[in-house]
Amino acid sequence: MSDKTNSKPEIGAFFARDRAWHPPAFAPGYKTSILRSPQRALLSLDGTISEITGPVFGHSILGELDNDLIHNFAKPGESAIGERIIVHGRVLDERGRPVPGVLLEFWQANAGGRYRHKKETYLAAIDPNFGGCGRAITDEDGHYAFRTVRPGAYPWPNGVNDWRPAHIHFSVFGHGFAQRLITQMYFEGDPMIWKCPIVGTISDKAAIEQLIAPLDWGNTIPMDARAYKFDIVLRGRRSTLFENRLEGN
Amino acid sequence: MVQKIGYLRETPSQTAGPYVHIGLAPNFCEIGGVYDADLGISLINDRTLGERITVKGRIFDGAGAAVKDAVVEIWQADSAGLYNSPSEMRGTADPNFVGWGRCPTSAEDGVFRFETVKPGRVPYKHGRWMAPHITLWIVARGINIGLHTRMYFPDEAEANAEDPLLARIEHRDRVATLIASQDGSIYTFDVHLQGDKETVFLDI
């Protein structure tokens, strides 16, 4: 890594998670959480080497079209149907430092809100040229980008008339397994965001706003694709200047 | 006024949802041709050092039903107790063992399964050592933030007795929820999300 702030491996434990900022396990407006939420308190412990460390994936795992959902499932010469967009941003930690070399995976429905999954039965049509998965690894500045079509909203059996806002799921690895995160990105201006019980599992409006990607006019490519910018923040880690070193360090 | 501390806020978690496989295991859900193979399906090869073991189990909800749409990830040290991570400062881990695996629970019976090696012991702080363990991270529809837990080994009673994490469990009858059952080289670790048998989950 050429970035000097990240040139030395970091071995500090991570900042404690603010679990009032994240959604709670039990959020009954999202019905499935009722039987899938632990009722006992979590066991709290400062991170050990088992959480400070984590897997790192090399660029060699990536195929040429892994970050191009418009083409990575399409027949040769064809492309997915929908509003062409670029989604890009940076992965930072809570200290504002870029997190280089981390794997992001994303998945989404097609332009009509239909997922390519055998358990999905929504009557909107499958797009024969759209799979819905992609991945990227952040560069030295923590930056990532992918190309896709804007997903549609879709209905789901929670309340009688619940619809998910347009969203893209993100899975992010950090440098330590304690940073592991799955979240969802929403789109600026979508009125569905404020009706959604899954969004509503988060109680703090500022936390919800952190999941809404603004339209990025500056990076919109004329006559091609609009851009949305979605930055992701992972847990920060302590400096180790005055820490008891792990055995063998 | 004091100085602004200037830290950012962590991006909030959201559920992985029922179609998590599209992103994390596309071949598993019949989206072929995008990736050669799903990531994390294999931890070992012919040259991996250590004792071969199988780790399997199911995840049960508060009604006792198996969760058939979860994804389980594991992270563990190699057989010598070294992590294959840039943050591992004590030595170089077995290059034939990444130490990370990912397995969706089966849509038929809810079972997850990993072929791996038994991890060596790793250090805690203050000269103490942890017992051999495997870290698990579980996501699914209905789980708003990924659940961390650990699997320990029933044939490591002495090491388990001095493990700093197990020692912190106030209600001692709950320690057993983190210890797998064993049949030869097969370890079964069932996770209970809720209720009388609820697994100890970690804020770590």
GROMACS .gro file of C-alpha atoms in nm:
model
  453
    1MET     CA    1   0.000   0.000   0.000
    2SER     CA    2   0.151   0.335  -0.098
    3ASP     CA    3  -0.070   0.530   0.143
    4LYS     CA    4   0.163   0.612   0.429
    5THR     CA    5  -0.111   0.614   0.690
    6ASN     CA    6  -0.182   0.254   0.604
    7SER     CA    7   0.165   0.130   0.520
    8LYS     CA    8   0.210  -0.037   0.858
    9PRO     CA    9  -0.033  -0.306   0.962
   10GLU     CA   10  -0.252  -0.185   1.244
   11ILE     CA   11  -0.308  -0.409   1.541
   12GLY     CA   12  -0.514  -0.196   1.776
   13ALA     CA   13  -0.854  -0.311   1.894
   14PHE     CA   14  -1.158  -0.147   1.737
   15PHE     CA   15  -1.368   0.134   1.879
   16ALA     CA   16  -1.669  -0.010   2.057
   17ARG     CA   17  -1.979  -0.026   1.841
   18ASP     CA   18  -2.254   0.224   1.923
   19ARG     CA   19  -2.541  -0.019   1.929
   20ALA     CA   20  -2.796   0.260   1.980
   21TRP     CA   21  -2.691   0.395   1.638
   22HIS     CA   22  -2.728   0.057   1.470
   23PRO     CA   23  -3.071  -0.109   1.456
   24PRO     CA   24  -3.156  -0.323   1.759
   25ALA     CA   25  -3.195  -0.699   1.714
   26PHE     CA   26  -3.563  -0.686   1.817
   27ALA     CA   27  -3.758  -0.445   1.598
   28PRO     CA   28  -4.116  -0.576   1.579
   29GLY     CA   29  -4.220  -0.350   1.290
   30TYR     CA   30  -3.993  -0.583   1.090
   31LYS     CA   31  -4.177  -0.903   1.174
   32THR     CA   32  -3.907  -1.161   1.104
   33SER     CA   33  -3.685  -0.999   1.367
   34ILE     CA   34  -3.929  -1.104   1.641
   35LEU     CA   35  -3.818  -1.472   1.648
   36ARG     CA   36  -3.465  -1.412   1.520
   37SER     CA   37  -3.345  -1.166   1.786
   38PRO     CA   38  -3.144  -1.272   2.091
   39GLN     CA   39  -3.319  -1.178   2.417
   40ARG     CA   40  -3.017  -1.202   2.646
   41ALA     CA   41  -2.757  -0.928   2.669
   42LEU     CA   42  -2.456  -0.959   2.440
   43LEU     CA   43  -2.130  -1.059   2.612
   44SER     CA   44  -1.900  -0.757   2.584
   45LEU     CA   45  -1.524  -0.790   2.557
   46ASP     CA   46  -1.251  -0.568   2.417
   47GLY     CA   47  -1.138  -0.710   2.084
   48THR     CA   48  -0.882  -0.990   2.091
   49ILE     CA   49  -0.649  -1.103   1.814
   50SER     CA   50  -0.940  -1.312   1.681
   51GLU     CA   51  -1.136  -0.997   1.594
   52ILE     CA   52  -0.848  -0.756   1.525
   53THR     CA   53  -0.734  -0.978   1.240
   54GLY     CA   54  -0.941  -1.063   0.935
   55PRO     CA   55  -0.917  -1.208   0.586
   56VAL     CA   56  -0.779  -0.994   0.303
   57PHE     CA   57  -0.858  -1.072  -0.060
   58GLY     CA   58  -0.624  -0.996  -0.348
   59HIS     CA   59  -0.727  -0.832  -0.673
   60SER     CA   60  -0.658  -1.167  -0.839
   61ILE     CA   61  -1.002  -1.292  -0.733
   62LEU     CA   62  -1.170  -1.029  -0.949
   63GLY     CA   63  -1.287  -1.089  -1.303
   64GLU     CA   64  -1.294  -0.809  -1.557
   65LEU     CA   65  -1.672  -0.758  -1.533
   66ASP     CA   66  -1.715  -0.818  -1.159
   67ASN     CA   67  -1.800  -0.451  -1.101
   68ASP     CA   68  -2.020  -0.416  -1.409
   69LEU     CA   69  -2.367  -0.551  -1.336
   70ILE     CA   70  -2.495  -0.418  -1.668
   71HIS     CA   71  -2.279  -0.671  -1.850
   72ASN     CA   72  -2.156  -0.943  -1.612
   73PHE     CA   73  -2.462  -1.163  -1.669
   74ALA     CA   74  -2.561  -1.033  -2.013
   75LYS     CA   75  -2.533  -1.221  -2.340
   76PRO     CA   76  -2.252  -1.095  -2.563
   77GLY     CA   77  -2.349  -0.764  -2.719
   78GLU     CA   78  -2.650  -0.719  -2.492
   79SER     CA   79  -2.699  -0.535  -2.166
   80ALA     CA   80  -2.938  -0.513  -1.871
   81ILE     CA   81  -3.250  -0.298  -1.906
   82GLY     CA   82  -3.295  -0.001  -1.676
   83GLU     CA   83  -3.159   0.336  -1.571
   84ARG     CA   84  -2.783   0.318  -1.613
   85ILE     CA   85  -2.600   0.437  -1.301
   86ILE     CA   86  -2.254   0.437  -1.150
   87VAL     CA   87  -2.227   0.384  -0.777
   88HIS     CA   88  -1.898   0.484  -0.622
   89GLY     CA   89  -1.754   0.607  -0.297
   90ARG     CA   90  -1.488   0.550  -0.037
   91VAL     CA   91  -1.453   0.310   0.250
   92LEU     CA   92  -1.322   0.502   0.551
   93ASP     CA   93  -1.288   0.417   0.917
   94GLU     CA   94  -1.426   0.626   1.201
   95ARG     CA   95  -1.097   0.817   1.217
   96GLY     CA   96  -1.157   0.929   0.858
   97ARG     CA   97  -0.874   0.717   0.722
   98PRO     CA   98  -0.920   0.532   0.393
   99VAL     CA   99  -0.950   0.156   0.422
  100PRO     CA  100  -0.762   0.021   0.119
  101GLY     CA  101  -0.771  -0.331  -0.020
  102VAL     CA  102  -1.105  -0.439   0.123
  103LEU     CA  103  -1.362  -0.650  -0.058
  104LEU     CA  104  -1.711  -0.514  -0.120
  105GLU     CA  105  -1.990  -0.732  -0.253
  106PHE     CA  106  -2.322  -0.592  -0.372
  107TRP     CA  107  -2.651  -0.741  -0.482
  108GLN     CA  108  -2.983  -0.601  -0.594
  109ALA     CA  109  -3.311  -0.651  -0.780
  110ASN     CA  110  -3.346  -0.557  -1.145
  111ALA     CA  111  -3.508  -0.238  -1.275
  112GLY     CA  112  -3.856  -0.383  -1.210
  113GLY     CA  113  -3.783  -0.485  -0.851
  114ARG     CA  114  -3.741  -0.856  -0.932
  115TYR     CA  115  -3.458  -1.060  -0.778
  116ARG     CA  116  -3.301  -1.352  -0.960
  117HIS     CA  117  -3.360  -1.604  -0.679
  118LYS     CA  118  -3.566  -1.922  -0.677
  119LYS     CA  119  -3.750  -1.817  -0.359
  120GLU     CA  120  -3.863  -1.491  -0.519
  121THR     CA  121  -4.212  -1.502  -0.674
  122TYR     CA  122  -4.291  -1.137  -0.747
  123LEU     CA  123  -4.475  -1.111  -1.078
  124ALA     CA  124  -4.245  -0.845  -1.225
  125ALA     CA  125  -4.036  -1.002  -1.501
  126ILE     CA  126  -3.682  -1.135  -1.479
  127ASP     CA  127  -3.436  -0.951  -1.704
  128PRO     CA  128  -3.254  -1.222  -1.903
  129ASN     CA  129  -2.944  -1.000  -1.911
  130PHE     CA  130  -2.930  -0.912  -1.542
  131GLY     CA  131  -2.791  -1.131  -1.263
  132GLY     CA  132  -2.773  -0.880  -0.981
  133CYS     CA  133  -2.438  -0.944  -0.812
  134GLY     CA  134  -2.104  -0.768  -0.825
  135ARG     CA  135  -1.789  -0.704  -0.627
  136ALA     CA  136  -1.492  -0.470  -0.605
  137ILE     CA  137  -1.182  -0.413  -0.393
  138THR     CA  138  -1.100  -0.065  -0.266
  139ASP     CA  139  -0.792   0.106  -0.407
  140GLU     CA  140  -0.515   0.279  -0.210
  141ASP     CA  141  -0.746   0.571  -0.128
  142GLY     CA  142  -1.028   0.343  -0.018
  143HIS     CA  143  -1.222   0.412  -0.336
  144TYR     CA  144  -1.452   0.167  -0.516
  145ALA     CA  145  -1.690   0.192  -0.811
  146PHE     CA  146  -1.937  -0.021  -1.000
  147ARG     CA  147  -2.180   0.015  -1.286
  148THR     CA  148  -2.537  -0.114  -1.270
  149VAL     CA  149  -2.902  -0.030  -1.337
  150ARG     CA  150  -3.107   0.145  -1.074
  151PRO     CA  151  -3.313  -0.123  -0.894
  152GLY     CA  152  -3.692  -0.096  -0.868
  153ALA     CA  153  -3.898  -0.094  -0.551
  154TYR     CA  154  -4.063  -0.425  -0.464
  155PRO     CA  155  -4.343  -0.549  -0.238
  156TRP     CA  156  -4.281  -0.792   0.047
  157PRO     CA  157  -4.499  -0.987   0.285
  158ASN     CA  158  -4.456  -0.793   0.610
  159GLY     CA  159  -4.746  -0.553   0.649
  160VAL     CA  160  -5.036  -0.582   0.403
  161ASN     CA  161  -4.894  -0.317   0.170
  162ASP     CA  162  -4.524  -0.290   0.249
  163TRP     CA  163  -4.280  -0.204  -0.029
  164ARG     CA  164  -3.904  -0.179  -0.005
  165PRO     CA  165  -3.750   0.144  -0.136
  166ALA     CA  166  -3.504   0.103  -0.423
  167HIS     CA  167  -3.189  -0.029  -0.258
  168ILE     CA  168  -2.859  -0.203  -0.315
  169HIS     CA  169  -2.727  -0.445  -0.053
  170PHE     CA  170  -2.360  -0.405   0.045
  171SER     CA  171  -2.132  -0.649   0.224
  172VAL     CA  172  -1.801  -0.502   0.341
  173PHE     CA  173  -1.489  -0.660   0.486
  174GLY     CA  174  -1.250  -0.438   0.674
  175HIS     CA  175  -0.905  -0.528   0.794
  176GLY     CA  176  -1.039  -0.700   1.105
  177PHE     CA  177  -1.326  -0.946   1.136
  178ALA     CA  178  -1.487  -0.712   1.394
  179GLN     CA  179  -1.541  -0.459   1.112
  180ARG     CA  180  -1.754  -0.701   0.911
  181LEU     CA  181  -2.066  -0.519   0.797
  182ILE     CA  182  -2.373  -0.574   0.582
  183THR     CA  183  -2.594  -0.279   0.502
  184GLN     CA  184  -2.822  -0.131   0.235
  185MET     CA  185  -2.783   0.179   0.022
  186TYR     CA  186  -3.087   0.391  -0.062
  187PHE     CA  187  -3.131   0.663  -0.323
  188GLU     CA  188  -3.165   1.036  -0.260
  189GLY     CA  189  -3.521   1.162  -0.285
  190ASP     CA  190  -3.700   0.825  -0.271
  191PRO     CA  191  -4.022   0.877  -0.070
  192MET     CA  192  -4.038   0.501   0.001
  193ILE     CA  193  -3.741   0.528   0.239
  194TRP     CA  194  -3.952   0.685   0.511
  195LYS     CA  195  -4.227   0.422   0.487
  196CYS     CA  196  -4.005   0.115   0.513
  197PRO     CA  197  -4.010  -0.102   0.829
  198ILE     CA  198  -3.654  -0.226   0.760
  199VAL     CA  199  -3.521   0.131   0.731
  200GLY     CA  200  -3.734   0.204   1.037
  201THR     CA  201  -3.543  -0.050   1.248
  202ILE     CA  202  -3.290   0.237   1.279
  203SER     CA  203  -3.418   0.492   1.528
  204ASP     CA  204  -3.184   0.786   1.461
  205LYS     CA  205  -3.274   0.990   1.151
  206ALA     CA  206  -2.910   1.091   1.107
  207ALA     CA  207  -2.813   0.722   1.095
  208ILE     CA  208  -3.075   0.658   0.824
  209GLU     CA  209  -2.944   0.954   0.626
  210GLN     CA  210  -2.601   0.793   0.631
  211LEU     CA  211  -2.750   0.515   0.414
  212ILE     CA  212  -2.889   0.751   0.148
  213ALA     CA  213  -2.662   0.805  -0.150
  214PRO     CA  214  -2.683   1.151  -0.309
  215LEU     CA  215  -2.695   1.204  -0.682
  216ASP     CA  216  -2.338   1.290  -0.784
  217TRP     CA  217  -2.379   1.525  -1.076
  218GLY     CA  218  -2.007   1.590  -1.105
  219ASN     CA  219  -1.933   1.228  -1.179
  220THR     CA  220  -2.234   1.174  -1.403
  221ILE     CA  221  -2.114   1.075  -1.751
  222PRO     CA  222  -2.297   1.272  -2.023
  223MET     CA  223  -2.511   1.061  -2.256
  224ASP     CA  224  -2.420   0.746  -2.057
  225ALA     CA  225  -2.489   0.705  -1.684
  226ARG     CA  226  -2.577   0.908  -1.377
  227ALA     CA  227  -2.361   0.869  -1.068
  228TYR     CA  228  -2.449   0.817  -0.700
  229LYS     CA  229  -2.189   0.851  -0.426
  230PHE     CA  230  -2.203   0.617  -0.128
  231ASP     CA  231  -1.929   0.639   0.134
  232ILE     CA  232  -1.906   0.362   0.393
  233VAL     CA  233  -1.758   0.405   0.740
  234LEU     CA  234  -1.617   0.107   0.928
  235ARG     CA  235  -1.516   0.090   1.294
  236GLY     CA  236  -1.202   0.285   1.379
  237ARG     CA  237  -0.918   0.126   1.573
  238ARG     CA  238  -0.711   0.244   1.864
  239SER     CA  239  -0.347   0.330   1.840
  240THR     CA  240  -0.134   0.074   2.020
  241LEU     CA  241   0.127   0.310   2.167
  242PHE     CA  242   0.049   0.227   2.526
  243GLU     CA  243  -0.121  -0.109   2.494
  244ASN     CA  244  -0.011  -0.433   2.649
  245ARG     CA  245   0.135  -0.616   2.352
  246LEU     CA  246  -0.010  -0.946   2.254
  247GLU     CA  247   0.199  -1.242   2.359
  248GLY     CA  248   0.484  -1.287   2.112
  249ASN     CA  249   0.469  -0.937   1.961
  250MET     CA  250  -1.641   2.503   2.380
  251VAL     CA  251  -1.405   2.208   2.358
  252GLN     CA  252  -1.238   2.096   2.035
  253LYS     CA  253  -1.443   1.888   1.797
  254ILE     CA  254  -1.331   1.526   1.820
  255GLY     CA  255  -1.391   1.476   1.452
  256TYR     CA  256  -1.466   1.107   1.434
  257LEU     CA  257  -1.707   0.976   1.173
  258ARG     CA  258  -2.000   0.752   1.263
  259GLU     CA  259  -1.998   0.387   1.161
  260THR     CA  260  -2.233   0.308   0.872
  261PRO     CA  261  -2.540   0.150   1.032
  262SER     CA  262  -2.612  -0.215   0.968
  263GLN     CA  263  -2.917  -0.346   0.784
  264THR     CA  264  -3.043  -0.701   0.743
  265ALA     CA  265  -2.886  -0.914   0.471
  266GLY     CA  266  -3.239  -1.012   0.367
  267PRO     CA  267  -3.370  -1.338   0.217
  268TYR     CA  268  -3.177  -1.303  -0.111
  269VAL     CA  269  -2.832  -1.260   0.047
  270HIS     CA  270  -2.715  -1.556  -0.163
  271ILE     CA  271  -2.731  -1.346  -0.481
  272GLY     CA  272  -2.443  -1.136  -0.354
  273LEU     CA  273  -2.248  -1.372  -0.128
  274ALA     CA  274  -2.305  -1.710  -0.296
  275PRO     CA  275  -2.442  -1.657  -0.648
  276ASN     CA  276  -2.352  -2.005  -0.772
  277PHE     CA  277  -2.535  -2.153  -0.471
  278CYS     CA  278  -2.854  -1.978  -0.588
  279GLU     CA  279  -2.804  -2.076  -0.953
  280ILE     CA  280  -2.660  -1.750  -1.084
  281GLY     CA  281  -2.385  -1.913  -1.284
  282GLY     CA  282  -2.117  -1.760  -1.499
  283VAL     CA  283  -2.049  -1.443  -1.303
  284TYR     CA  284  -1.785  -1.585  -1.065
  285ASP     CA  285  -1.591  -1.908  -1.120
  286ALA     CA  286  -1.680  -2.027  -0.769
  287ASP     CA  287  -1.847  -1.884  -0.464
  288LEU     CA  288  -1.604  -1.721  -0.225
  289GLY     CA  289  -1.512  -1.909   0.092
  290ILE     CA  290  -1.644  -2.253  -0.003
  291SER     CA  291  -1.309  -2.417   0.066
  292LEU     CA  292  -1.066  -2.354   0.352
  293ILE     CA  293  -0.812  -2.631   0.298
  294ASN     CA  294  -0.615  -2.801   0.024
  295ASP     CA  295  -0.388  -3.107   0.011
  296ARG     CA  296  -0.095  -2.917   0.164
  297THR     CA  297  -0.275  -2.750   0.454
  298LEU     CA  298  -0.109  -2.833   0.784
  299GLY     CA  299  -0.303  -2.966   1.080
  300GLU     CA  300  -0.575  -3.199   1.195
  301ARG     CA  301  -0.868  -3.218   0.952
  302ILE     CA  302  -1.205  -3.156   1.112
  303THR     CA  303  -1.562  -3.097   1.000
  304VAL     CA  304  -1.764  -2.821   1.164
  305LYS     CA  305  -2.137  -2.834   1.102
  306GLY     CA  306  -2.456  -2.717   1.265
  307ARG     CA  307  -2.788  -2.548   1.231
  308ILE     CA  308  -2.932  -2.215   1.344
  309PHE     CA  309  -3.265  -2.220   1.525
  310ASP     CA  310  -3.510  -1.933   1.573
  311GLY     CA  311  -3.712  -1.861   1.886
  312ALA     CA  312  -3.981  -2.112   1.781
  313GLY     CA  313  -3.724  -2.390   1.736
  314ALA     CA  314  -3.738  -2.383   1.357
  315ALA     CA  315  -3.415  -2.414   1.158
  316VAL     CA  316  -3.316  -2.094   0.979
  317LYS     CA  317  -3.276  -2.196   0.614
  318ASP     CA  318  -3.180  -1.863   0.462
  319ALA     CA  319  -2.879  -1.762   0.674
  320VAL     CA  320  -2.516  -1.726   0.574
  321VAL     CA  321  -2.246  -1.829   0.821
  322GLU     CA  322  -1.887  -1.708   0.799
  323ILE     CA  323  -1.603  -1.845   1.009
  324TRP     CA  324  -1.261  -1.699   1.088
  325GLN     CA  325  -0.995  -1.896   1.269
  326ALA     CA  326  -0.623  -1.939   1.330
  327ASP     CA  327  -0.423  -2.211   1.154
  328SER     CA  328  -0.310  -2.526   1.331
  329ALA     CA  329  -0.014  -2.337   1.482
  330GLY     CA  330  -0.235  -2.059   1.619
  331LEU     CA  331  -0.148  -1.795   1.358
  332TYR     CA  332  -0.400  -1.585   1.167
  333ASN     CA  333  -0.359  -1.537   0.792
  334SER     CA  334  -0.395  -1.159   0.819
  335PRO     CA  335  -0.169  -0.853   0.769
  336SER     CA  336  -0.242  -0.767   1.133
  337GLU     CA  337  -0.084  -1.093   1.251
  338MET     CA  338   0.253  -0.980   1.391
  339ARG     CA  339   0.375  -1.302   1.550
  340GLY     CA  340   0.477  -1.491   1.240
  341THR     CA  341   0.354  -1.613   0.903
  342ALA     CA  342   0.046  -1.831   0.891
  343ASP     CA  343   0.021  -2.148   0.683
  344PRO     CA  344  -0.002  -2.014   0.323
  345ASN     CA  345  -0.231  -2.305   0.238
  346PHE     CA  346  -0.489  -2.196   0.490
  347VAL     CA  347  -0.676  -1.867   0.453
  348GLY     CA  348  -0.868  -1.924   0.775
  349TRP     CA  349  -1.192  -1.777   0.643
  350GLY     CA  350  -1.492  -1.963   0.511
  351ARG     CA  351  -1.850  -1.890   0.412
  352CYS     CA  352  -2.144  -2.129   0.391
  353PRO     CA  353  -2.515  -2.064   0.335
  354THR     CA  354  -2.744  -2.279   0.548
  355SER     CA  355  -2.916  -2.543   0.337
  356ALA     CA  356  -3.260  -2.453   0.200
  357GLU     CA  357  -3.364  -2.816   0.270
  358ASP     CA  358  -3.249  -2.885   0.627
  359GLY     CA  359  -3.075  -2.566   0.740
  360VAL     CA  360  -2.732  -2.728   0.787
  361PHE     CA  361  -2.407  -2.534   0.737
  362ARG     CA  362  -2.082  -2.725   0.701
  363PHE     CA  363  -1.710  -2.644   0.686
  364GLU     CA  364  -1.414  -2.873   0.617
  365THR     CA  365  -1.127  -2.713   0.805
  366VAL     CA  366  -0.842  -2.780   1.049
  367LYS     CA  367  -0.845  -2.758   1.425
  368PRO     CA  368  -0.705  -2.415   1.523
  369GLY     CA  369  -0.410  -2.375   1.757
  370ARG     CA  370  -0.428  -2.160   2.069
  371VAL     CA  371  -0.391  -1.783   2.036
  372PRO     CA  372  -0.285  -1.528   2.298
  373TYR     CA  373  -0.506  -1.295   2.498
  374LYS     CA  374  -0.356  -1.008   2.698
  375HIS     CA  375  -0.145  -1.003   3.013
  376GLY     CA  376   0.027  -1.331   2.931
  377ARG     CA  377  -0.299  -1.526   2.920
  378TRP     CA  378  -0.403  -1.760   2.641
  379MET     CA  379  -0.736  -1.834   2.481
  380ALA     CA  380  -0.860  -2.187   2.423
  381PRO     CA  381  -0.880  -2.306   2.061
  382HIS     CA  382  -1.187  -2.151   1.904
  383ILE     CA  383  -1.352  -2.061   1.576
  384THR     CA  384  -1.522  -1.722   1.535
  385LEU     CA  385  -1.862  -1.726   1.365
  386TRP     CA  386  -2.053  -1.440   1.207
  387ILE     CA  387  -2.417  -1.500   1.116
  388VAL     CA  388  -2.643  -1.292   0.891
  389ALA     CA  389  -2.997  -1.360   0.767
  390ARG     CA  390  -3.338  -1.217   0.698
  391GLY     CA  391  -3.470  -1.086   1.032
  392ILE     CA  392  -3.119  -1.030   1.175
  393ASN     CA  393  -3.061  -0.654   1.173
  394ILE     CA  394  -2.693  -0.666   1.264
  395GLY     CA  395  -2.461  -0.964   1.210
  396LEU     CA  396  -2.424  -1.187   1.514
  397HIS     CA  397  -2.076  -1.275   1.641
  398THR     CA  398  -2.017  -1.586   1.848
  399ARG     CA  399  -1.746  -1.847   1.903
  400MET     CA  400  -1.728  -2.223   1.888
  401TYR     CA  401  -1.504  -2.398   2.141
  402PHE     CA  402  -1.398  -2.764   2.148
  403PRO     CA  403  -1.529  -3.019   2.403
  404ASP     CA  404  -1.195  -3.208   2.400
  405GLU     CA  405  -1.011  -2.897   2.528
  406ALA     CA  406  -1.156  -2.888   2.878
  407GLU     CA  407  -0.834  -2.769   3.040
  408ALA     CA  408  -0.782  -2.482   2.795
  409ASN     CA  409  -1.152  -2.392   2.806
  410ALA     CA  410  -1.132  -2.366   3.186
  411GLU     CA  411  -0.875  -2.086   3.160
  412ASP     CA  412  -1.022  -1.909   2.856
  413PRO     CA  413  -1.071  -1.536   2.929
  414LEU     CA  414  -1.388  -1.505   2.722
  415LEU     CA  415  -1.559  -1.813   2.864
  416ALA     CA  416  -1.458  -1.691   3.212
  417ARG     CA  417  -1.659  -1.373   3.158
  418ILE     CA  418  -1.990  -1.554   3.114
  419GLU     CA  419  -2.175  -1.470   3.432
  420HIS     CA  420  -2.438  -1.743   3.416
  421ARG     CA  421  -2.216  -2.050   3.407
  422ASP     CA  422  -2.482  -2.276   3.258
  423ARG     CA  423  -2.456  -2.067   2.940
  424VAL     CA  424  -2.091  -2.158   2.880
  425ALA     CA  425  -2.212  -2.486   2.728
  426THR     CA  426  -2.384  -2.295   2.446
  427LEU     CA  427  -2.039  -2.214   2.302
  428ILE     CA  428  -1.899  -2.567   2.317
  429ALA     CA  429  -1.957  -2.797   2.021
  430SER     CA  430  -2.045  -3.165   2.052
  431GLN     CA  431  -1.800  -3.413   1.903
  432ASP     CA  432  -1.823  -3.735   1.707
  433GLY     CA  433  -1.468  -3.827   1.604
  434SER     CA  434  -1.345  -3.548   1.373
  435ILE     CA  435  -1.695  -3.404   1.330
  436TYR     CA  436  -1.794  -3.117   1.556
  437THR     CA  437  -2.157  -3.007   1.568
  438PHE     CA  438  -2.231  -2.652   1.676
  439ASP     CA  439  -2.598  -2.559   1.684
  440VAL     CA  440  -2.684  -2.193   1.735
  441HIS     CA  441  -3.004  -2.088   1.912
  442LEU     CA  442  -3.099  -1.729   1.835
  443GLN     CA  443  -3.351  -1.697   2.115
  444GLY     CA  444  -3.507  -1.874   2.412
  445ASP     CA  445  -3.401  -2.118   2.685
  446LYS     CA  446  -3.101  -2.251   2.491
  447GLU     CA  447  -2.999  -1.911   2.357
  448THR     CA  448  -2.636  -1.902   2.237
  449VAL     CA  449  -2.406  -1.644   2.392
  450PHE     CA  450  -2.355  -1.369   2.132
  451LEU     CA  451  -2.071  -1.121   2.151
  452ASP     CA  452  -2.026  -0.744   2.141
  453ILE     CA  453  -1.658  -0.756   2.062
   0.00000   0.00000   0.00000
